[in-house]
Every structure is written in structure tokens, then in C-alpha cells.
Short mmCIF file of C-alpha atoms and ligand atoms in Angstrom, two decimals:
data_model
loop_
_atom_site.label_atom_id
_atom_site.label_comp_id
_atom_site.label_asym_id
_atom_site.label_seq_id
_atom_site.Cartn_x
_atom_site.Cartn_y
_atom_site.Cartn_z
CA UNK B 134 83.02 60.12 -16.44
CA UNK B 135 85.99 59.91 -14.11
CA UNK B 136 86.01 56.69 -12.12
CA UNK B 137 86.30 56.91 -8.37
CA UNK B 138 89.55 55.10 -7.65
CA UNK B 139 88.17 52.95 -4.86
CA UNK B 140 85.97 51.19 -7.40
CA UNK B 141 88.95 50.21 -9.47
CA UNK B 142 90.94 48.81 -6.57
CA UNK B 143 90.65 45.15 -5.68
CA UNK B 144 90.24 46.11 -2.05
CA UNK B 145 86.57 47.11 -2.26
CA UNK B 146 84.24 45.42 0.17
CA UNK B 147 80.93 44.18 -1.18
CA UNK B 148 78.04 43.63 1.24
CA UNK B 149 75.12 41.41 0.39
CA UNK B 150 72.06 42.27 2.47
CA UNK B 151 69.47 39.55 2.87
CA UNK B 152 66.22 40.00 4.83
CA UNK B 153 64.91 36.67 6.11
CA UNK B 154 61.60 35.83 7.71
CA UNK B 155 60.60 32.23 8.45
CA UNK B 156 63.02 30.80 5.90
CA UNK B 157 64.55 27.82 7.74
CA UNK B 158 64.30 25.74 4.56
CA UNK B 159 65.98 28.30 2.32
CA UNK B 160 68.93 29.86 4.14
CA UNK B 161 71.51 27.06 3.89
CA UNK B 162 70.96 26.52 0.18
CA UNK B 163 71.04 30.25 -0.43
CA UNK B 164 74.41 30.58 1.31
CA UNK B 165 75.82 27.61 -0.58
CA UNK B 166 74.74 28.96 -3.96
CA UNK B 167 75.67 32.56 -3.29
CA UNK B 168 79.26 32.16 -2.05
CA UNK B 169 80.92 30.87 -5.26
CA UNK B 170 79.55 33.83 -7.18
CA UNK B 171 80.90 36.27 -4.61
CA UNK B 172 84.28 34.51 -4.52
CA UNK B 173 84.50 34.78 -8.31
CA UNK B 174 84.37 38.55 -8.15
CA UNK B 175 87.77 38.72 -6.36
CA UNK B 176 86.42 41.36 -4.02
CA UNK B 177 86.28 41.03 -0.26
CA UNK B 178 82.68 40.47 0.77
CA UNK B 179 80.37 40.12 3.71
CA UNK B 180 76.89 38.67 3.87
CA UNK B 181 74.57 40.58 6.18
CA UNK B 182 71.63 38.40 7.13
CA UNK B 183 68.78 40.22 8.83
CA UNK B 184 66.51 37.91 10.76
CA UNK B 185 63.19 39.72 10.72
CA UNK B 186 61.57 38.12 13.76
CA UNK B 187 61.32 34.59 12.35
CA UNK B 188 59.20 32.22 14.40
CA UNK B 189 60.79 29.02 13.09
CA UNK B 190 64.36 27.72 13.33
CA UNK B 191 65.77 30.35 10.94
CA UNK B 192 67.96 31.99 13.60
CA UNK B 193 69.62 28.68 14.56
CA UNK B 194 70.24 27.95 10.86
CA UNK B 195 71.81 31.39 10.43
CA UNK B 196 74.10 30.91 13.41
CA UNK B 197 75.20 27.52 12.06
CA UNK B 198 76.08 29.18 8.76
CA UNK B 199 77.98 31.93 10.51
CA UNK B 200 80.00 29.43 12.56
CA UNK B 201 81.43 27.95 9.37
CA UNK B 202 81.86 31.19 7.52
CA UNK B 203 83.24 34.29 9.18
CA UNK B 204 82.19 36.48 6.25
CA UNK B 205 78.63 36.17 7.52
CA UNK B 206 77.14 38.71 9.92
CA UNK B 207 73.71 38.38 11.47
CA UNK B 208 71.37 40.99 12.86
CA UNK B 209 68.42 39.71 14.82
CA UNK B 210 65.45 42.04 15.02
CA UNK B 211 63.26 41.99 18.10
CA UNK B 212 60.14 41.05 16.12
CA UNK B 213 58.82 40.93 12.56
CA UNK B 214 59.08 44.52 11.31
CA UNK B 215 58.50 43.69 7.64
CA UNK B 216 60.86 43.44 4.70
CA UNK B 217 61.19 47.20 4.27
CA UNK B 218 62.43 47.68 7.84
CA UNK B 219 64.68 44.60 7.60
CA UNK B 220 66.35 46.02 4.49
CA UNK B 221 66.81 49.32 6.31
CA UNK B 222 68.51 47.47 9.18
CA UNK B 223 70.79 45.72 6.70
CA UNK B 224 71.71 49.02 5.07
CA UNK B 225 72.55 50.51 8.48
CA UNK B 226 74.84 47.65 9.43
CA UNK B 227 76.50 46.85 6.10
CA UNK B 228 79.99 48.24 5.70
CA UNK B 229 80.56 47.61 2.02
CA UNK B 230 81.70 50.14 -0.56
CA UNK B 231 78.82 48.68 -2.51
CA UNK B 232 75.83 46.79 -1.14
CA UNK B 233 73.60 44.33 -2.93
CA UNK B 234 70.10 43.59 -1.67
CA UNK B 235 68.79 40.09 -2.36
CA UNK B 236 65.95 37.84 -1.28
CA UNK B 237 66.83 34.53 0.28
CA UNK B 238 64.56 32.40 -1.93
CA UNK B 239 66.88 32.34 -5.00
CA UNK B 240 64.20 33.84 -7.24
CA UNK B 241 66.92 36.27 -8.25
CA UNK B 242 70.00 34.72 -9.89
CA UNK B 243 73.27 35.22 -7.95
CA UNK B 244 75.04 34.99 -11.35
CA UNK B 245 74.00 38.59 -11.92
CA UNK B 246 76.20 39.83 -9.10
CA UNK B 247 79.41 39.89 -11.13
CA UNK B 248 77.67 41.93 -13.87
CA UNK B 249 76.34 44.31 -11.25
CA UNK B 250 79.80 44.83 -9.82
CA UNK B 251 81.21 45.31 -13.29
CA UNK B 252 78.70 48.10 -14.01
CA UNK B 253 79.44 49.61 -10.62
CA UNK B 254 83.15 49.67 -11.38
CA UNK B 255 82.30 51.46 -14.63
CA UNK B 256 80.88 54.28 -12.54
CA UNK B 257 77.19 53.48 -12.05
CA UNK B 258 75.95 54.18 -8.54
CA UNK B 259 72.88 51.97 -8.74
CA UNK B 260 72.43 48.75 -10.71
CA UNK B 261 68.87 47.43 -10.64
CA UNK B 262 67.70 44.01 -11.73
CA UNK B 263 64.70 43.98 -14.06
CA UNK B 264 62.77 40.75 -14.31
CA UNK B 265 61.82 39.93 -17.86
CA UNK B 266 59.55 37.07 -16.90
CA UNK B 267 57.56 36.46 -13.77
CA UNK B 268 55.92 33.24 -14.70
CA UNK B 269 55.93 32.01 -11.14
CA UNK B 270 53.59 34.82 -10.09
CA UNK B 271 49.90 34.21 -10.49
CA UNK B 272 48.05 36.00 -13.29
CA UNK B 273 46.14 37.98 -10.70
CA UNK B 274 49.35 39.15 -9.00
CA UNK B 275 50.87 40.25 -12.32
CA UNK B 276 47.71 42.08 -13.31
CA UNK B 277 47.24 43.88 -10.00
CA UNK B 278 50.91 44.75 -9.69
CA UNK B 279 51.02 46.07 -13.27
CA UNK B 280 47.87 48.10 -12.63
CA UNK B 281 49.23 49.49 -9.38
CA UNK B 282 52.48 50.75 -10.89
CA UNK B 283 50.70 52.24 -13.91
CA UNK B 284 48.40 54.13 -11.53
CA UNK B 285 51.24 55.05 -9.18
CA UNK B 286 53.30 56.51 -12.03
CA UNK B 287 50.31 58.55 -13.21
CA UNK B 288 49.59 60.22 -9.91
CA UNK B 289 53.10 60.55 -8.49
CA UNK B 290 55.96 62.71 -9.75
CA UNK B 291 58.21 59.75 -9.07
CA UNK B 292 58.36 57.05 -11.72
CA UNK B 293 58.82 53.44 -10.63
CA UNK B 294 59.06 50.72 -13.27
CA UNK B 295 56.70 47.82 -12.66
CA UNK B 296 59.21 45.07 -13.32
CA UNK B 297 61.93 46.21 -10.93
CA UNK B 298 62.10 44.79 -7.43
CA UNK B 299 64.43 45.32 -4.49
CA UNK B 300 67.25 43.27 -6.09
CA UNK B 301 69.88 45.92 -6.74
CA UNK B 302 73.42 47.14 -6.10
CA UNK B 303 73.92 50.47 -4.34
CA UNK B 304 77.10 52.45 -4.00
CA UNK B 305 78.09 53.64 -0.53
CA UNK B 306 77.10 57.20 -1.49
CA UNK B 307 73.57 56.00 -2.24
CA UNK B 308 73.38 54.13 1.07
CA UNK B 309 74.44 57.30 2.90
CA UNK B 310 71.66 59.17 1.11
CA UNK B 311 69.11 56.48 1.97
CA UNK B 312 70.06 56.79 5.62
CA UNK B 313 69.02 60.41 5.52
CA UNK B 314 65.47 59.45 4.61
CA UNK B 315 63.90 59.46 8.06
CA UNK B 316 60.40 58.21 7.28
CA UNK B 317 58.85 55.45 9.35
CA UNK B 318 56.54 54.23 6.62
CA UNK B 319 59.22 52.85 4.35
CA UNK B 320 58.12 52.10 0.81
CA UNK B 321 61.65 51.19 -0.27
CA UNK B 322 61.00 51.03 -4.01
CA UNK B 323 59.87 54.64 -3.85
CA UNK B 324 62.72 55.66 -1.55
CA UNK B 325 65.30 54.04 -3.85
CA UNK B 326 63.83 55.88 -6.82
CA UNK B 327 63.57 59.16 -4.91
CA UNK B 328 67.29 59.44 -4.15
CA UNK B 329 68.14 59.08 -7.85
CA UNK B 330 71.84 58.60 -8.86
CA UNK B 331 73.30 57.15 -12.03
CA UNK B 332 71.40 53.96 -12.60
CA UNK B 333 72.01 50.96 -14.86
CA UNK B 334 69.53 48.16 -15.47
CA UNK B 335 70.21 44.46 -15.89
CA UNK B 336 67.58 42.05 -17.17
CA UNK B 337 67.10 38.67 -15.57
CA UNK B 338 64.70 35.75 -15.64
CA UNK B 339 62.94 35.42 -12.34
CA UNK B 340 62.96 31.82 -11.19
CA UNK B 341 60.53 30.11 -8.92
CA UNK B 342 61.03 30.00 -5.20
CA UNK B 343 63.17 27.03 -4.16
CA UNK B 344 61.71 26.43 -0.69
CA UNK B 345 59.03 27.90 1.50
CA UNK B 346 56.23 30.19 0.43
CA UNK B 347 55.80 33.87 -0.28
CA UNK B 348 55.34 36.06 2.79
CA UNK B 349 53.24 38.59 0.96
CA UNK B 350 49.57 37.82 1.24
CA UNK B 351 47.01 39.78 -0.73
CA UNK B 352 46.16 41.90 2.33
CA UNK B 353 49.82 42.71 2.98
CA UNK B 354 50.29 43.75 -0.64
CA UNK B 355 47.17 45.92 -0.48
CA UNK B 356 48.52 47.80 2.56
CA UNK B 357 51.90 48.00 0.88
CA UNK B 358 50.23 49.65 -2.13
CA UNK B 359 48.47 52.23 0.07
CA UNK B 360 51.77 52.94 1.86
CA UNK B 361 53.39 53.51 -1.51
CA UNK B 362 50.74 55.91 -2.79
CA UNK B 363 50.42 57.93 0.40
CA UNK B 364 54.21 58.19 0.77
CA UNK B 365 54.80 59.58 -2.68
CA UNK B 366 51.68 61.40 -3.81
CA UNK B 367 49.21 63.88 -2.34
CA UNK B 368 46.90 63.70 -5.33
CA UNK B 369 44.35 61.50 -3.49
CA UNK B 370 44.02 64.35 -0.97
CA UNK B 371 43.87 67.18 -3.46
CA UNK B 372 41.39 65.49 -5.75
CA UNK B 373 38.56 66.14 -3.28
CA UNK B 374 38.65 69.89 -3.88
CA UNK B 375 38.12 69.22 -7.57
CA UNK B 376 35.45 66.60 -6.92
CA UNK B 377 33.72 69.09 -4.61
CA UNK B 378 33.96 71.79 -7.28
CA UNK B 379 32.43 69.57 -9.94
CA UNK B 380 29.61 68.43 -7.65
CA UNK B 381 28.92 72.07 -6.65
CA UNK B 382 28.68 73.15 -10.30
CA UNK B 383 26.34 70.25 -11.13
CA UNK B 384 24.25 71.05 -8.04
CA UNK B 385 24.04 74.72 -9.05
CA UNK B 386 22.90 73.88 -12.58
CA UNK B 387 20.36 71.40 -11.27
CA UNK B 388 19.06 73.97 -8.74
CA UNK B 389 18.67 76.54 -11.53
CA UNK B 390 16.74 73.97 -13.55
CA UNK B 391 14.46 73.02 -10.63
CA UNK B 392 13.76 76.67 -9.74
CA UNK B 393 12.98 77.57 -13.35
CA UNK B 394 10.72 74.56 -13.70
CA UNK B 395 8.91 75.35 -10.42
CA UNK B 396 8.36 79.00 -11.46
CA UNK B 397 7.08 77.97 -14.88
CA UNK B 398 5.08 74.84 -14.06
CA UNK B 399 4.40 74.99 -10.32
CA UNK B 400 5.38 72.60 -7.56
CA UNK B 401 5.77 68.95 -8.39
CA UNK B 402 6.03 67.17 -5.03
CA UNK B 403 6.99 63.54 -5.75
CA UNK B 404 10.75 63.16 -5.81
CA UNK B 405 11.62 60.65 -3.13
CA UNK B 406 13.70 58.48 -5.47
CA UNK B 407 15.87 61.30 -6.80
CA UNK B 408 16.21 62.81 -3.32
CA UNK B 409 17.33 59.62 -1.63
CA UNK B 410 19.73 58.86 -4.51
CA UNK B 411 21.40 62.25 -4.17
CA UNK B 412 21.58 62.02 -0.37
CA UNK B 413 23.13 58.55 -0.45
CA UNK B 414 25.51 59.40 -3.27
CA UNK B 415 26.79 62.53 -1.56
CA UNK B 416 27.03 60.72 1.77
CA UNK B 417 29.16 58.04 0.13
CA UNK B 418 31.38 60.54 -1.64
CA UNK B 419 31.97 62.43 1.60
CA UNK B 420 32.84 59.27 3.47
CA UNK B 421 35.36 58.25 0.80
CA UNK B 422 36.93 61.71 1.04
CA UNK B 423 37.09 61.42 4.83
CA UNK B 424 38.59 57.94 4.52
CA UNK B 425 41.35 59.22 2.26
CA UNK B 426 42.10 62.06 4.68
CA UNK B 427 42.14 59.43 7.44
CA UNK B 428 44.75 57.37 5.58
CA UNK B 429 47.06 60.35 5.40
CA UNK B 430 46.29 61.54 8.92
CA UNK B 431 47.13 58.10 10.32
CA UNK B 432 50.47 58.19 8.56
CA UNK B 433 51.19 61.72 9.76
CA UNK B 434 50.46 60.44 13.28
CA UNK B 435 52.85 57.51 12.88
CA UNK B 436 55.60 59.75 11.51
CA UNK B 437 55.24 62.29 14.32
CA UNK B 438 55.85 59.62 16.95
CA UNK B 439 59.34 59.19 15.50
CA UNK B 440 59.70 55.65 16.71
CA UNK B 441 62.76 53.70 15.59
CA UNK B 442 62.24 51.80 12.35
CA UNK B 443 63.37 48.54 13.98
CA UNK B 444 65.05 47.20 17.08
CA UNK B 445 68.06 44.95 16.81
CA UNK B 446 68.56 42.68 19.80
CA UNK B 447 71.43 40.48 18.71
CA UNK B 448 74.40 40.85 16.51
CA UNK B 449 76.70 38.06 15.39
CA UNK B 450 79.84 38.33 13.37
CA UNK B 451 83.28 39.81 13.30
CA UNK B 452 83.90 43.49 13.67
CA UNK B 453 81.25 44.80 15.98
CA UNK B 454 81.67 48.41 15.03
CA UNK B 455 78.65 49.65 13.10
CA UNK B 456 78.35 52.60 10.80
CA UNK B 457 75.25 54.11 12.31
CA UNK B 458 74.90 55.25 15.89
CA UNK B 459 73.18 52.39 17.61
CA UNK B 460 74.75 52.94 21.02
CA UNK B 461 71.35 53.63 22.49
CA UNK B 462 70.28 50.11 21.68
CA UNK B 463 71.09 47.35 24.06
CA UNK B 464 72.65 44.74 21.80
CA UNK B 465 73.86 41.33 22.73
CA UNK B 466 76.87 40.31 20.73
CA UNK B 467 78.99 37.21 20.61
N1 UDP R 696 60.84 38.99 4.23
C1 UDP R 696 61.19 39.64 5.40
N2 UDP R 696 60.21 40.08 6.25
C2 UDP R 696 58.90 39.91 5.97
C3 UDP R 696 58.53 39.28 4.75
C4 UDP R 696 59.53 38.83 3.90
O1 UDP R 696 62.38 39.81 5.70
O2 UDP R 696 58.06 40.33 6.78
C5 UDP R 696 61.89 38.51 3.32
C6 UDP R 696 61.77 37.04 2.90
O3 UDP R 696 62.36 36.17 3.83
C7 UDP R 696 62.50 37.05 1.56
C8 UDP R 696 62.18 38.44 1.02
O4 UDP R 696 61.81 39.23 2.12
O5 UDP R 696 63.91 36.92 1.70
C9 UDP R 696 61.10 38.40 -0.03
O6 UDP R 696 59.96 37.75 0.45
P1 UDP R 696 59.06 36.80 -0.43
O7 UDP R 696 59.92 35.89 -1.27
O8 UDP R 696 58.08 36.15 0.46
O9 UDP R 696 58.33 37.85 -1.37
P2 UDP R 696 57.97 37.72 -2.92
O10 UDP R 696 59.25 37.30 -3.61
O11 UDP R 696 56.92 36.70 -2.99
O12 UDP R 696 57.53 39.10 -3.29
MG1 MG R 697 60.41 35.79 -3.16
#
């Protein structure tokens, strides 16, 4: 494959995008550990920190970091929009020829960055990190997450590996493609997989979080899972026609049996137990079907409103020009 020349040049700019939410304890250490690895690559770099509506002193910490390091840029969102939206904001503002998305908690090793860039310079458009161990996750989390991705891959045309997170390098061409995905419900793992491109995989050992705690509660993960399924599969909607068909066939056979029995043996009145069972069962099945339709309908409603994915209120860092058209947004800059 012919290498795009800009990847060979030393002048490439690498952007590291980091969504942060209530991470006052983690940001300084993260910056300190990350920089040497970026400096080693001999590429110019910028660190795009997206403050996703933190309610602690994270923003002050970020500004302190930026004051001592002009390679740091900060976007402050107007409230907590969630990691998916924060990553989208980072992708909109990053200027790099390649961007790397990382969490701030150092669960993902910054040492991998040089290997990612190496693979990128060999012509890969996407380099994803695959965790080979996730010992820091609880057994329950590993089980449910494994089960979810197995199920997801069965019912969706899109295949997402279970052990791949958001830690990845993306070429500028991929970022441009991602920006054309207009959906408001942003299940980024699915969106990343959907755009495709030449992808390489790097294995890494996931470490435990240095400071702070995970922001993903069980309830948040549950909603995240439903977002993922409804964004990338319509099978849960279509399955009701088949379920209806099967129930209708069973009902028809049962009716034929009852009629034949009545004609042959006369009326047998008692039947409260079977009647109430069938009524309750069918009522339940119909409500589940309606609930599933409701899940999709709610998402159609959200998409049709076409609200912005996030609002940025503040922007710190050199070079105020942004790639996307954010002129409509009132932004305070320093
Ligand atoms: N995060 C965010 N907004 C949120 C939740 C999380 O920007 O609403 C960030 C968080 O600060 C961290 C990353 O997303 O940098 C991953 O979060 P976390 O470590 O809590 O998730 P886990 O690794 O447990 O899946
Ligand atoms: Mg984490």
C-alpha cells in the first residue's frame, strides 16, 4: 500500500483527546505521565482536554496545567453531556493529522502511543487498543459486558469486539468521516466500527485506576447498552412480527383442538386457570412489544429534535481557529 506522504514527514501533528469528568485527583498525574511518551515520538502534539461538566475542581486543575504547557487546549462543556458527547467535542476541536482518544485515569498505558503512531505511519487508519486483562473490573462487570457484546454481535450486522474500548488512534480521514455521523444518541464504539477503515489492533494490559472512581454506574451502563442496541439493530422491533406469527399459529392449533373436543365430547366449562394464564401471558407479551417500540420511538423523537450534541462554553489554548463551524456558539476564550 502506498503511504500517504504526510504520515512519513516529521511535521505531523498528533492530538490526544481526553474526556474528563470529576477527575481533580487524576489530571495532573495524567499530564505528567503522558508528556514524556508524546515527546519521545518526535511529532508535534497537542492535548485536547474536554471538561465534561465537572462539579469539582477539575477545571481549575486543567487551567493550571495549561498555564505551564502551551501544548494543552481545554474545552469546557456547559454541563455533563456524557463521555460519548465529550469525545465528540474533542474530535471536533482536535487539529491533529492523527488523534488518539484516552481516558484520564491511566488505565490505558501511554507507552502504547508510540506503537500506535508507528502503525499509523505504516498506513493503518485506525489503531485500536485491545485489553488482554481486565482484572480491575468486577466479575459481574466482565460477565455482563461479555454477554452484552456477544448478544450485540448476534443481532447487529456490525461486529464489535468485547475487549476493545475507546482507546484508539484515528487518522484525520476517519475523524472527518465520524463528523458526518449526525446522530444524537452516540454509541461511539458502534460509530467507530461503522465507519470502518484499515484497522490494526494492539494488545495491552489494563491497569487499575490511579485516582478517583469509575463514573459508570450499573444504571448508566444499562442505558448505554440499550443505546447501543437500538442504534445499530432493528431486530428487537422486527422480532415482534415473528413472535406474533408463532403465537397466532399456536392459538389456531389450540382453537382447532378445543373445537374438535367440544364437538366430540360436549362443553367442559371449568377453565379459569388456563384462561387467566393465557390472558396474563399475552398481556405481558404485548406490553413488552410496546415497550420495545417505545424505546425506539423515544430515540426517533430525540433524533428529530436535532439538538446539538454538546455546548462548549469556554475554550483555552493557543490557536483559536477550530475545524468545525462553531460560530453559532458563544464561546469565551482567553
Ligand atoms: N467521563 C466523561 N464524562 C462522563 C463520564 C466519564 O468525560 O460522564 C470520562 C472520565 O473522566 C474518564 C473516561 O471518561 O476519563 C472514562 O471514565 P471511567 O474511567 O469512569 O470509565 P471506566 O474506565 O470505568 O469504564
Ligand atoms: Mg476508567
